[in-house]
PDB file of C-alpha atoms and ligand atoms in Angstrom:
ATOM      1  CA  MET A  62       0.000   0.000   0.000  1.00 96.00           C
ATOM      2  CA  ILE A  63       1.229   3.482  -0.896  1.00 98.00           C
ATOM      3  CA  THR A  64      -0.142   6.315   1.247  1.00 98.00           C
ATOM      4  CA  LEU A  65      -0.046   9.877  -0.066  1.00 98.00           C
ATOM      5  CA  ALA A  66      -0.682  12.862   2.264  1.00 98.00           C
ATOM      6  CA  LEU A  67      -2.396  15.857   0.687  1.00 97.00           C
ATOM      7  CA  SER A  68      -4.051  19.006   1.985  1.00 95.00           C
ATOM      8  CA  LYS A  69      -7.455  20.226   0.821  1.00 93.00           C
ATOM      9  CA  GLY A  70      -7.819  23.195  -1.505  1.00 94.00           C
ATOM     10  CA  ARG A  71      -5.382  24.308  -4.190  1.00 94.00           C
ATOM     11  CA  ILE A  72      -2.767  21.626  -3.572  1.00 95.00           C
ATOM     12  CA  PHE A  73      -5.374  18.868  -3.804  1.00 96.00           C
ATOM     13  CA  GLU A  74      -7.009  20.335  -6.914  1.00 96.00           C
ATOM     14  CA  GLU A  75      -3.706  20.829  -8.712  1.00 95.00           C
ATOM     15  CA  THR A  76      -2.499  17.345  -7.741  1.00 95.00           C
ATOM     16  CA  VAL A  77      -5.473  15.629  -9.418  1.00 95.00           C
ATOM     17  CA  PRO A  78      -3.996  15.930 -12.968  1.00 94.00           C
ATOM     18  CA  LEU A  79      -0.609  14.658 -11.740  1.00 94.00           C
ATOM     19  CA  LEU A  80      -2.285  11.649 -10.132  1.00 95.00           C
ATOM     20  CA  LYS A  81      -4.187  11.068 -13.357  1.00 94.00           C
ATOM     21  CA  ALA A  82      -0.870  10.919 -15.232  1.00 92.00           C
ATOM     22  CA  ALA A  83       0.121   8.155 -12.829  1.00 92.00           C
ATOM     23  CA  GLY A  84      -3.172   6.354 -13.507  1.00 93.00           C
ATOM     24  CA  ILE A  85      -4.550   7.224 -10.072  1.00 96.00           C
ATOM     25  CA  GLU A  86      -8.038   8.618  -9.519  1.00 97.00           C
ATOM     26  CA  VAL A  87      -9.239   9.670  -6.085  1.00 96.00           C
ATOM     27  CA  LEU A  88     -12.738   8.288  -5.555  1.00 96.00           C
ATOM     28  CA  ASP A  89     -14.006  10.913  -3.061  1.00 92.00           C
ATOM     29  CA  ASP A  90     -14.045  14.698  -3.159  1.00 92.00           C
ATOM     30  CA  PRO A  91     -12.418  15.968   0.059  1.00 92.00           C
ATOM     31  CA  GLU A  92     -14.505  19.168  -0.171  1.00 92.00           C
ATOM     32  CA  LYS A  93     -17.697  17.112   0.045  1.00 94.00           C
ATOM     33  CA  SER A  94     -16.727  14.103   2.127  1.00 92.00           C
ATOM     34  CA  ARG A  95     -15.775  14.136   5.821  1.00 94.00           C
ATOM     35  CA  LYS A  96     -13.583  11.073   5.243  1.00 95.00           C
ATOM     36  CA  LEU A  97      -9.892  11.551   6.016  1.00 96.00           C
ATOM     37  CA  ILE A  98      -8.665   8.437   4.217  1.00 97.00           C
ATOM     38  CA  LEU A  99      -9.710   8.451   0.579  1.00 97.00           C
ATOM     39  CA  ASP A 100      -9.668   5.391  -1.658  1.00 96.00           C
ATOM     40  CA  THR A 101      -8.420   5.566  -5.207  1.00 97.00           C
ATOM     41  CA  ASN A 102      -9.102   3.448  -8.281  1.00 97.00           C
ATOM     42  CA  GLN A 103      -5.842   1.644  -7.459  1.00 95.00           C
ATOM     43  CA  PRO A 104      -6.301  -0.813  -4.587  1.00 95.00           C
ATOM     44  CA  GLY A 105      -2.666  -0.208  -3.610  1.00 95.00           C
ATOM     45  CA  VAL A 106      -2.882   3.592  -3.291  1.00 97.00           C
ATOM     46  CA  ARG A 107      -4.755   5.715  -0.753  1.00 97.00           C
ATOM     47  CA  VAL A 108      -4.797   9.428   0.055  1.00 97.00           C
ATOM     48  CA  LEU A 109      -4.771  11.013   3.519  1.00 98.00           C
ATOM     49  CA  VAL A 110      -6.385  14.437   3.912  1.00 97.00           C
ATOM     50  CA  VAL A 111      -4.301  16.415   6.427  1.00 97.00           C
ATOM     51  CA  ARG A 112      -3.662  20.053   7.372  1.00 96.00           C
ATOM     52  CA  ALA A 113      -1.098  21.629   5.014  1.00 95.00           C
ATOM     53  CA  THR A 114       1.357  22.241   7.852  1.00 95.00           C
ATOM     54  CA  ASP A 115       1.071  18.599   8.985  1.00 96.00           C
ATOM     55  CA  VAL A 116       2.076  17.017   5.639  1.00 97.00           C
ATOM     56  CA  PRO A 117       5.861  17.023   6.404  1.00 97.00           C
ATOM     57  CA  THR A 118       5.213  15.490   9.838  1.00 96.00           C
ATOM     58  CA  TYR A 119       3.095  12.627   8.449  1.00 97.00           C
ATOM     59  CA  VAL A 120       5.737  11.821   5.843  1.00 97.00           C
ATOM     60  CA  GLN A 121       8.711  12.259   8.174  1.00 96.00           C
ATOM     61  CA  TYR A 122       7.339   9.766  10.714  1.00 96.00           C
ATOM     62  CA  GLY A 123       6.027   7.317   8.116  1.00 97.00           C
ATOM     63  CA  GLY A 124       2.292   7.979   8.670  1.00 98.00           C
ATOM     64  CA  ALA A 125       2.353   8.549   4.907  1.00 98.00           C
ATOM     65  CA  ASP A 126       4.907   7.318   2.357  1.00 98.00           C
ATOM     66  CA  MET A 127       4.762  10.489   0.315  1.00 98.00           C
ATOM     67  CA  GLY A 128       3.139  13.897   0.425  1.00 98.00           C
ATOM     68  CA  ILE A 129       2.796  17.179  -1.408  1.00 98.00           C
ATOM     69  CA  THR A 130       3.580  20.379   0.421  1.00 97.00           C
ATOM     70  CA  GLY A 131       4.531  23.996  -0.234  1.00 97.00           C
ATOM     71  CA  LYS A 132       8.099  25.261  -0.087  1.00 97.00           C
ATOM     72  CA  ASP A 133       6.815  27.749   2.521  1.00 97.00           C
ATOM     73  CA  THR A 134       5.727  24.891   4.798  1.00 96.00           C
ATOM     74  CA  LEU A 135       9.016  23.011   4.315  1.00 96.00           C
ATOM     75  CA  LEU A 136      11.081  26.093   5.149  1.00 96.00           C
ATOM     76  CA  GLU A 137       8.934  27.052   8.118  1.00 93.00           C
ATOM     77  CA  HIS A 138       8.442  23.601   9.635  1.00 86.00           C
ATOM     78  CA  GLY A 139      11.638  21.880   8.546  1.00 86.00           C
ATOM     79  CA  SER A 140      12.273  19.126   6.044  1.00 90.00           C
ATOM     80  CA  GLN A 141      14.406  16.822   8.143  1.00 89.00           C
ATOM     81  CA  GLY A 142      14.543  13.260   6.902  1.00 88.00           C
ATOM     82  CA  LEU A 143      12.473  13.991   3.806  1.00 96.00           C
ATOM     83  CA  TYR A 144      13.572  13.078   0.309  1.00 96.00           C
ATOM     84  CA  GLN A 145      12.465  15.847  -2.067  1.00 96.00           C
ATOM     85  CA  PRO A 146      12.692  14.457  -5.599  1.00 96.00           C
ATOM     86  CA  LEU A 147      10.500  16.968  -7.457  1.00 97.00           C
ATOM     87  CA  ASP A 148       9.322  20.545  -7.625  1.00 97.00           C
ATOM     88  CA  LEU A 149       5.813  19.951  -8.974  1.00 97.00           C
ATOM     89  CA  GLN A 150       5.362  23.587 -10.014  1.00 96.00           C
ATOM     90  CA  ILE A 151       1.818  23.659  -8.665  1.00 96.00           C
ATOM     91  CA  ALA A 152       0.121  26.012  -6.177  1.00 96.00           C
ATOM     92  CA  LYS A 153       2.549  28.690  -7.320  1.00 97.00           C
ATOM     93  CA  CYS A 154       2.613  31.947  -5.392  1.00 97.00           C
ATOM     94  CA  ARG A 155       5.140  34.134  -3.608  1.00 98.00           C
ATOM     95  CA  ILE A 156       5.901  35.152  -0.085  1.00 98.00           C
ATOM     96  CA  SER A 157       6.084  38.899   0.295  1.00 98.00           C
ATOM     97  CA  VAL A 158       6.220  41.824   2.673  1.00 98.00           C
ATOM     98  CA  ALA A 159       3.143  44.075   2.540  1.00 98.00           C
ATOM     99  CA  VAL A 160       2.221  47.282   4.334  1.00 98.00           C
ATOM    100  CA  ARG A 161      -0.650  49.765   4.429  1.00 98.00           C
ATOM    101  CA  ALA A 162      -0.662  51.929   1.329  1.00 96.00           C
ATOM    102  CA  ASP A 163       0.021  54.993   3.528  1.00 96.00           C
ATOM    103  CA  PHE A 164       3.043  53.474   5.307  1.00 97.00           C
ATOM    104  CA  ASP A 165       6.422  54.578   3.938  1.00 97.00           C
ATOM    105  CA  TYR A 166       8.270  51.264   4.183  1.00 98.00           C
ATOM    106  CA  ALA A 167      11.353  52.400   2.242  1.00 97.00           C
ATOM    107  CA  SER A 168      11.925  55.355   4.609  1.00 97.00           C
ATOM    108  CA  ALA A 169      11.324  53.239   7.700  1.00 96.00           C
ATOM    109  CA  VAL A 170      13.965  50.745   6.503  1.00 96.00           C
ATOM    110  CA  LYS A 171      16.387  53.513   5.504  1.00 95.00           C
ATOM    111  CA  GLN A 172      16.064  55.205   8.889  1.00 95.00           C
ATOM    112  CA  GLY A 173      16.751  51.923  10.672  1.00 94.00           C
ATOM    113  CA  SER A 174      13.355  51.956  12.425  1.00 94.00           C
ATOM    114  CA  ARG A 175      12.305  48.878  14.345  1.00 97.00           C
ATOM    115  CA  LEU A 176       9.410  47.304  12.465  1.00 98.00           C
ATOM    116  CA  LYS A 177       6.524  45.321  13.920  1.00 98.00           C
ATOM    117  CA  VAL A 178       5.866  42.436  11.543  1.00 98.00           C
ATOM    118  CA  ALA A 179       2.901  40.083  11.848  1.00 98.00           C
ATOM    119  CA  THR A 180       3.179  36.691  10.179  1.00 98.00           C
ATOM    120  CA  LYS A 181       2.524  33.000  10.291  1.00 97.00           C
ATOM    121  CA  TYR A 182       5.993  32.559   8.694  1.00 98.00           C
ATOM    122  CA  VAL A 183       8.170  33.552  11.622  1.00 98.00           C
ATOM    123  CA  ALA A 184      11.284  31.613  10.550  1.00 97.00           C
ATOM    124  CA  ILE A 185      11.175  32.899   6.953  1.00 97.00           C
ATOM    125  CA  ALA A 186      10.534  36.489   8.116  1.00 98.00           C
ATOM    126  CA  ARG A 187      13.295  36.370  10.749  1.00 98.00           C
ATOM    127  CA  GLU A 188      15.841  35.135   8.230  1.00 97.00           C
ATOM    128  CA  PHE A 189      14.779  37.649   5.572  1.00 98.00           C
ATOM    129  CA  PHE A 190      14.918  40.745   7.791  1.00 98.00           C
ATOM    130  CA  ALA A 191      18.162  39.590   9.434  1.00 97.00           C
ATOM    131  CA  SER A 192      19.763  39.274   5.983  1.00 97.00           C
ATOM    132  CA  LYS A 193      18.708  42.872   5.252  1.00 95.00           C
ATOM    133  CA  GLY A 194      19.906  44.097   8.637  1.00 96.00           C
ATOM    134  CA  VAL A 195      16.413  45.335   9.526  1.00 97.00           C
ATOM    135  CA  HIS A 196      15.373  45.091  13.188  1.00 97.00           C
ATOM    136  CA  VAL A 197      11.962  43.556  13.640  1.00 98.00           C
ATOM    137  CA  ASP A 198       9.576  42.506  16.375  1.00 98.00           C
ATOM    138  CA  LEU A 199       7.783  39.451  15.019  1.00 98.00           C
ATOM    139  CA  ILE A 200       4.173  38.829  15.997  1.00 98.00           C
ATOM    140  CA  LYS A 201       3.013  35.265  15.337  1.00 98.00           C
ATOM    141  CA  LEU A 202      -0.465  34.954  13.835  1.00 98.00           C
ATOM    142  CA  TYR A 203      -2.237  31.896  12.447  1.00 96.00           C
ATOM    143  CA  GLY A 204      -4.304  33.508   9.676  1.00 94.00           C
ATOM    144  CA  SER A 205      -5.882  36.712   8.337  1.00 96.00           C
ATOM    145  CA  MET A 206      -2.528  38.485   8.597  1.00 97.00           C
ATOM    146  CA  GLU A 207      -3.892  41.298   6.411  1.00 97.00           C
ATOM    147  CA  LEU A 208      -5.858  42.604   9.390  1.00 98.00           C
ATOM    148  CA  ALA A 209      -2.798  43.348  11.526  1.00 98.00           C
ATOM    149  CA  PRO A 210      -1.624  46.576   9.806  1.00 98.00           C
ATOM    150  CA  LEU A 211      -5.223  47.792   9.520  1.00 97.00           C
ATOM    151  CA  VAL A 212      -5.774  47.813  13.281  1.00 98.00           C
ATOM    152  CA  GLY A 213      -2.287  48.951  14.290  1.00 97.00           C
ATOM    153  CA  LEU A 214      -1.088  45.547  15.482  1.00 98.00           C
ATOM    154  CA  ALA A 215       1.819  45.634  13.015  1.00 98.00           C
ATOM    155  CA  ASP A 216       3.588  47.889  10.504  1.00 98.00           C
ATOM    156  CA  ALA A 217       4.005  45.099   7.991  1.00 98.00           C
ATOM    157  CA  ILE A 218       3.019  41.514   7.257  1.00 98.00           C
ATOM    158  CA  VAL A 219       4.838  38.604   5.655  1.00 98.00           C
ATOM    159  CA  ASP A 220       2.335  36.429   3.821  1.00 98.00           C
ATOM    160  CA  LEU A 221       1.618  34.440   0.684  1.00 97.00           C
ATOM    161  CA  VAL A 222       0.468  36.443  -2.314  1.00 98.00           C
ATOM    162  CA  SER A 223      -1.090  34.790  -5.318  1.00 97.00           C
ATOM    163  CA  THR A 224      -3.390  37.065  -7.333  1.00 97.00           C
ATOM    164  CA  GLY A 225      -2.843  40.031  -4.982  1.00 97.00           C
ATOM    165  CA  ASN A 226      -6.608  40.391  -4.562  1.00 98.00           C
ATOM    166  CA  THR A 227      -6.557  39.946  -0.782  1.00 97.00           C
ATOM    167  CA  LEU A 228      -3.961  42.710  -0.394  1.00 98.00           C
ATOM    168  CA  LYS A 229      -5.897  45.005  -2.711  1.00 97.00           C
ATOM    169  CA  ALA A 230      -9.199  44.407  -0.930  1.00 97.00           C
ATOM    170  CA  ASN A 231      -7.555  45.436   2.327  1.00 97.00           C
ATOM    171  CA  HIS A 232      -5.672  48.484   0.978  1.00 97.00           C
ATOM    172  CA  LEU A 233      -2.265  46.885   1.431  1.00 98.00           C
ATOM    173  CA  VAL A 234       0.656  47.035  -0.989  1.00 98.00           C
ATOM    174  CA  GLU A 235       3.426  44.530  -1.660  1.00 98.00           C
ATOM    175  CA  VAL A 236       6.790  46.159  -0.951  1.00 98.00           C
ATOM    176  CA  GLU A 237       9.214  43.213  -1.096  1.00 98.00           C
ATOM    177  CA  ARG A 238       9.083  39.826  -2.738  1.00 98.00           C
ATOM    178  CA  ILE A 239      10.915  37.413  -0.445  1.00 98.00           C
ATOM    179  CA  MET A 240      10.749  34.281  -2.588  1.00 98.00           C
ATOM    180  CA  ASP A 241       8.704  32.331  -5.100  1.00 98.00           C
ATOM    181  CA  ILE A 242       6.794  29.378  -3.721  1.00 98.00           C
ATOM    182  CA  SER A 243       5.555  26.169  -5.310  1.00 97.00           C
ATOM    183  CA  SER A 244       4.695  22.711  -4.027  1.00 97.00           C
ATOM    184  CA  ARG A 245       7.142  19.818  -3.730  1.00 97.00           C
ATOM    185  CA  LEU A 246       6.809  16.081  -3.626  1.00 98.00           C
ATOM    186  CA  VAL A 247       8.273  14.729  -0.393  1.00 98.00           C
ATOM    187  CA  VAL A 248       8.991  11.067   0.270  1.00 98.00           C
ATOM    188  CA  ASN A 249       9.752   9.109   3.441  1.00 97.00           C
ATOM    189  CA  GLN A 250      13.323   7.817   3.135  1.00 96.00           C
ATOM    190  CA  ALA A 251      12.614   4.357   4.536  1.00 96.00           C
ATOM    191  CA  ALA A 252       9.518   3.937   2.337  1.00 97.00           C
ATOM    192  CA  LEU A 253      11.610   4.818  -0.697  1.00 96.00           C
ATOM    193  CA  LYS A 254      13.873   1.850   0.057  1.00 96.00           C
ATOM    194  CA  LEU A 255      11.141  -0.604   1.070  1.00 97.00           C
ATOM    195  CA  LYS A 256       8.598   0.263  -1.644  1.00 97.00           C
ATOM    196  CA  GLN A 257      11.021   1.444  -4.284  1.00 96.00           C
ATOM    197  CA  GLU A 258       9.181   0.190  -7.356  1.00 97.00           C
ATOM    198  CA  PRO A 259       5.682   1.675  -6.829  1.00 96.00           C
ATOM    199  CA  ILE A 260       7.104   4.925  -5.393  1.00 97.00           C
ATOM    200  CA  ARG A 261       9.522   5.351  -8.317  1.00 96.00           C
ATOM    201  CA  ALA A 262       6.636   4.729 -10.742  1.00 96.00           C
ATOM    202  CA  ILE A 263       4.638   7.569  -9.149  1.00 96.00           C
ATOM    203  CA  ILE A 264       7.663   9.921  -9.070  1.00 96.00           C
ATOM    204  CA  ASP A 265       8.366   9.208 -12.752  1.00 95.00           C
ATOM    205  CA  ALA A 266       4.731   9.726 -13.789  1.00 95.00           C
ATOM    206  CA  PHE A 267       4.587  13.007 -11.841  1.00 95.00           C
ATOM    207  CA  ALA A 268       7.910  14.127 -13.384  1.00 95.00           C
ATOM    208  CA  GLY A 269       6.516  13.444 -16.867  1.00 94.00           C
ATOM    209  CA  ALA A 270       3.380  15.473 -16.123  1.00 92.00           C
ATOM    210  CA  VAL A 271       5.001  18.494 -14.415  1.00 92.00           C
ATOM    211  CA  GLY A 272       4.332  21.760 -16.187  1.00 81.00           C
ATOM    212  CA  LYS A 273       1.860  20.194 -18.629  1.00 80.00           C
ATOM    213  CA  PRO A 274      -1.674  21.662 -18.636  1.00 71.00           C
TER     214      PRO A 274
HETATM  215  C1  LIG B 567      -3.582  32.931   1.375  1.00 85.32           C
HETATM  216  C2  LIG B 567      -2.772  34.081   1.934  1.00 85.32           C
HETATM  217  C3  LIG B 567      -3.544  35.304   1.538  1.00 85.32           C
HETATM  218  C4  LIG B 567      -4.209  34.859   0.245  1.00 85.32           C
HETATM  219  C5  LIG B 567      -3.479  35.438  -0.934  1.00 85.32           C
HETATM  220  O1  LIG B 567      -4.547  32.599   2.271  1.00 85.32           O
HETATM  221  O2  LIG B 567      -2.609  33.959   3.343  1.00 85.32           O
HETATM  222  O3  LIG B 567      -4.490  35.661   2.509  1.00 85.32           O
HETATM  223  O4  LIG B 567      -4.156  33.438   0.176  1.00 85.32           O
HETATM  224  O5  LIG B 567      -4.112  35.095  -2.150  1.00 85.32           O
HETATM  225  P1  LIG B 567      -4.431  36.218  -3.249  1.00 85.32           P
HETATM  226  O6  LIG B 567      -3.174  37.009  -3.453  1.00 85.32           O
HETATM  227  O7  LIG B 567      -4.816  35.419  -4.467  1.00 85.32           O
HETATM  228  O8  LIG B 567      -5.567  37.053  -2.740  1.00 85.32           O
HETATM  229  P2  LIG B 567      -5.355  31.241   2.168  1.00 85.32           P
HETATM  230  O9  LIG B 567      -6.638  31.492   1.488  1.00 85.32           O
HETATM  231  O10 LIG B 567      -4.487  30.174   1.599  1.00 85.32           O
HETATM  232  O11 LIG B 567      -5.676  30.930   3.694  1.00 85.32           O
HETATM  233  P3  LIG B 567      -4.786  31.138   5.015  1.00 85.32           P
HETATM  234  O12 LIG B 567      -5.095  32.529   5.499  1.00 85.32           O
HETATM  235  O13 LIG B 567      -5.289  30.063   5.927  1.00 85.32           O
HETATM  236  O14 LIG B 567      -3.345  30.975   4.648  1.00 85.32           O
END
C-alpha cells in the first residue's frame, strides 16, 4: 500500500492531474466528504487528507509514504529526513512583505526603524529581515494576517500572495518579494527503500506530467 498525504484546496485540486498521469483517480471529493482516508481506483494507493502544515510530519514519521507540500511549509516547519525528488510547479505563489498603502516602508527601513511584523511565517521572516539588517519585532499569527496593519497591530506583514486580490481588498501594498513558492513532492526515506518500485513509478509519472496543462 502506498499512502499519499495531501491538503485540501489548491494543492489537492492541482495534484489531481498529476495523479491522473500516474493512472490514479481519487474516488471521493475531500470538499464534500468528511472522510480523512480516501480510496483511489488503485487498490494499492490511498490518500490522507491532512492540514497543510502537517504534511511534512506525516511523511517524516512514516504515517504517509509520500506527500505534497509547499516550499513555505518546508522552510517554516523543517524538512528533516524527507527526500524531495520533485518541484511539482503547482500552487505557485510568492511570499512577500506588505504594508498599508500609507506606510512609507522604504523610509522606515532607511532610517533603521524597528518594524513590527505580523506573520505565520516567523522563521522565513526572521531570516529575511536579518539578511537585510532590519530590526523587527515578530508577531506570530495563524491567519488573516492582512488585518494586523489595519488595526495597528503591526507595521508590515509577511504572507503568501497569489493574485494580490486579498492585499488590494484590504488596501495593502506589496513592498518586497521574499521568494517564489511552489509545491514539492516529499517522500519518506525508509519507504523509498522498502517500496522502491511503486514509489519510483509515481515519481516518474509526476515528473513526466510536471508543467503540462
Ligand atoms: C492565502 C494568503 C492570503 C491569500 C493570498 O490565504 O494567506 O491571505 O491566500 O491570495 P491572493 O493574493 O490570491 O488574494 P489562504 O486562502 O491560503 O488561507 P490562510 O489565510 O489560511 O493561509
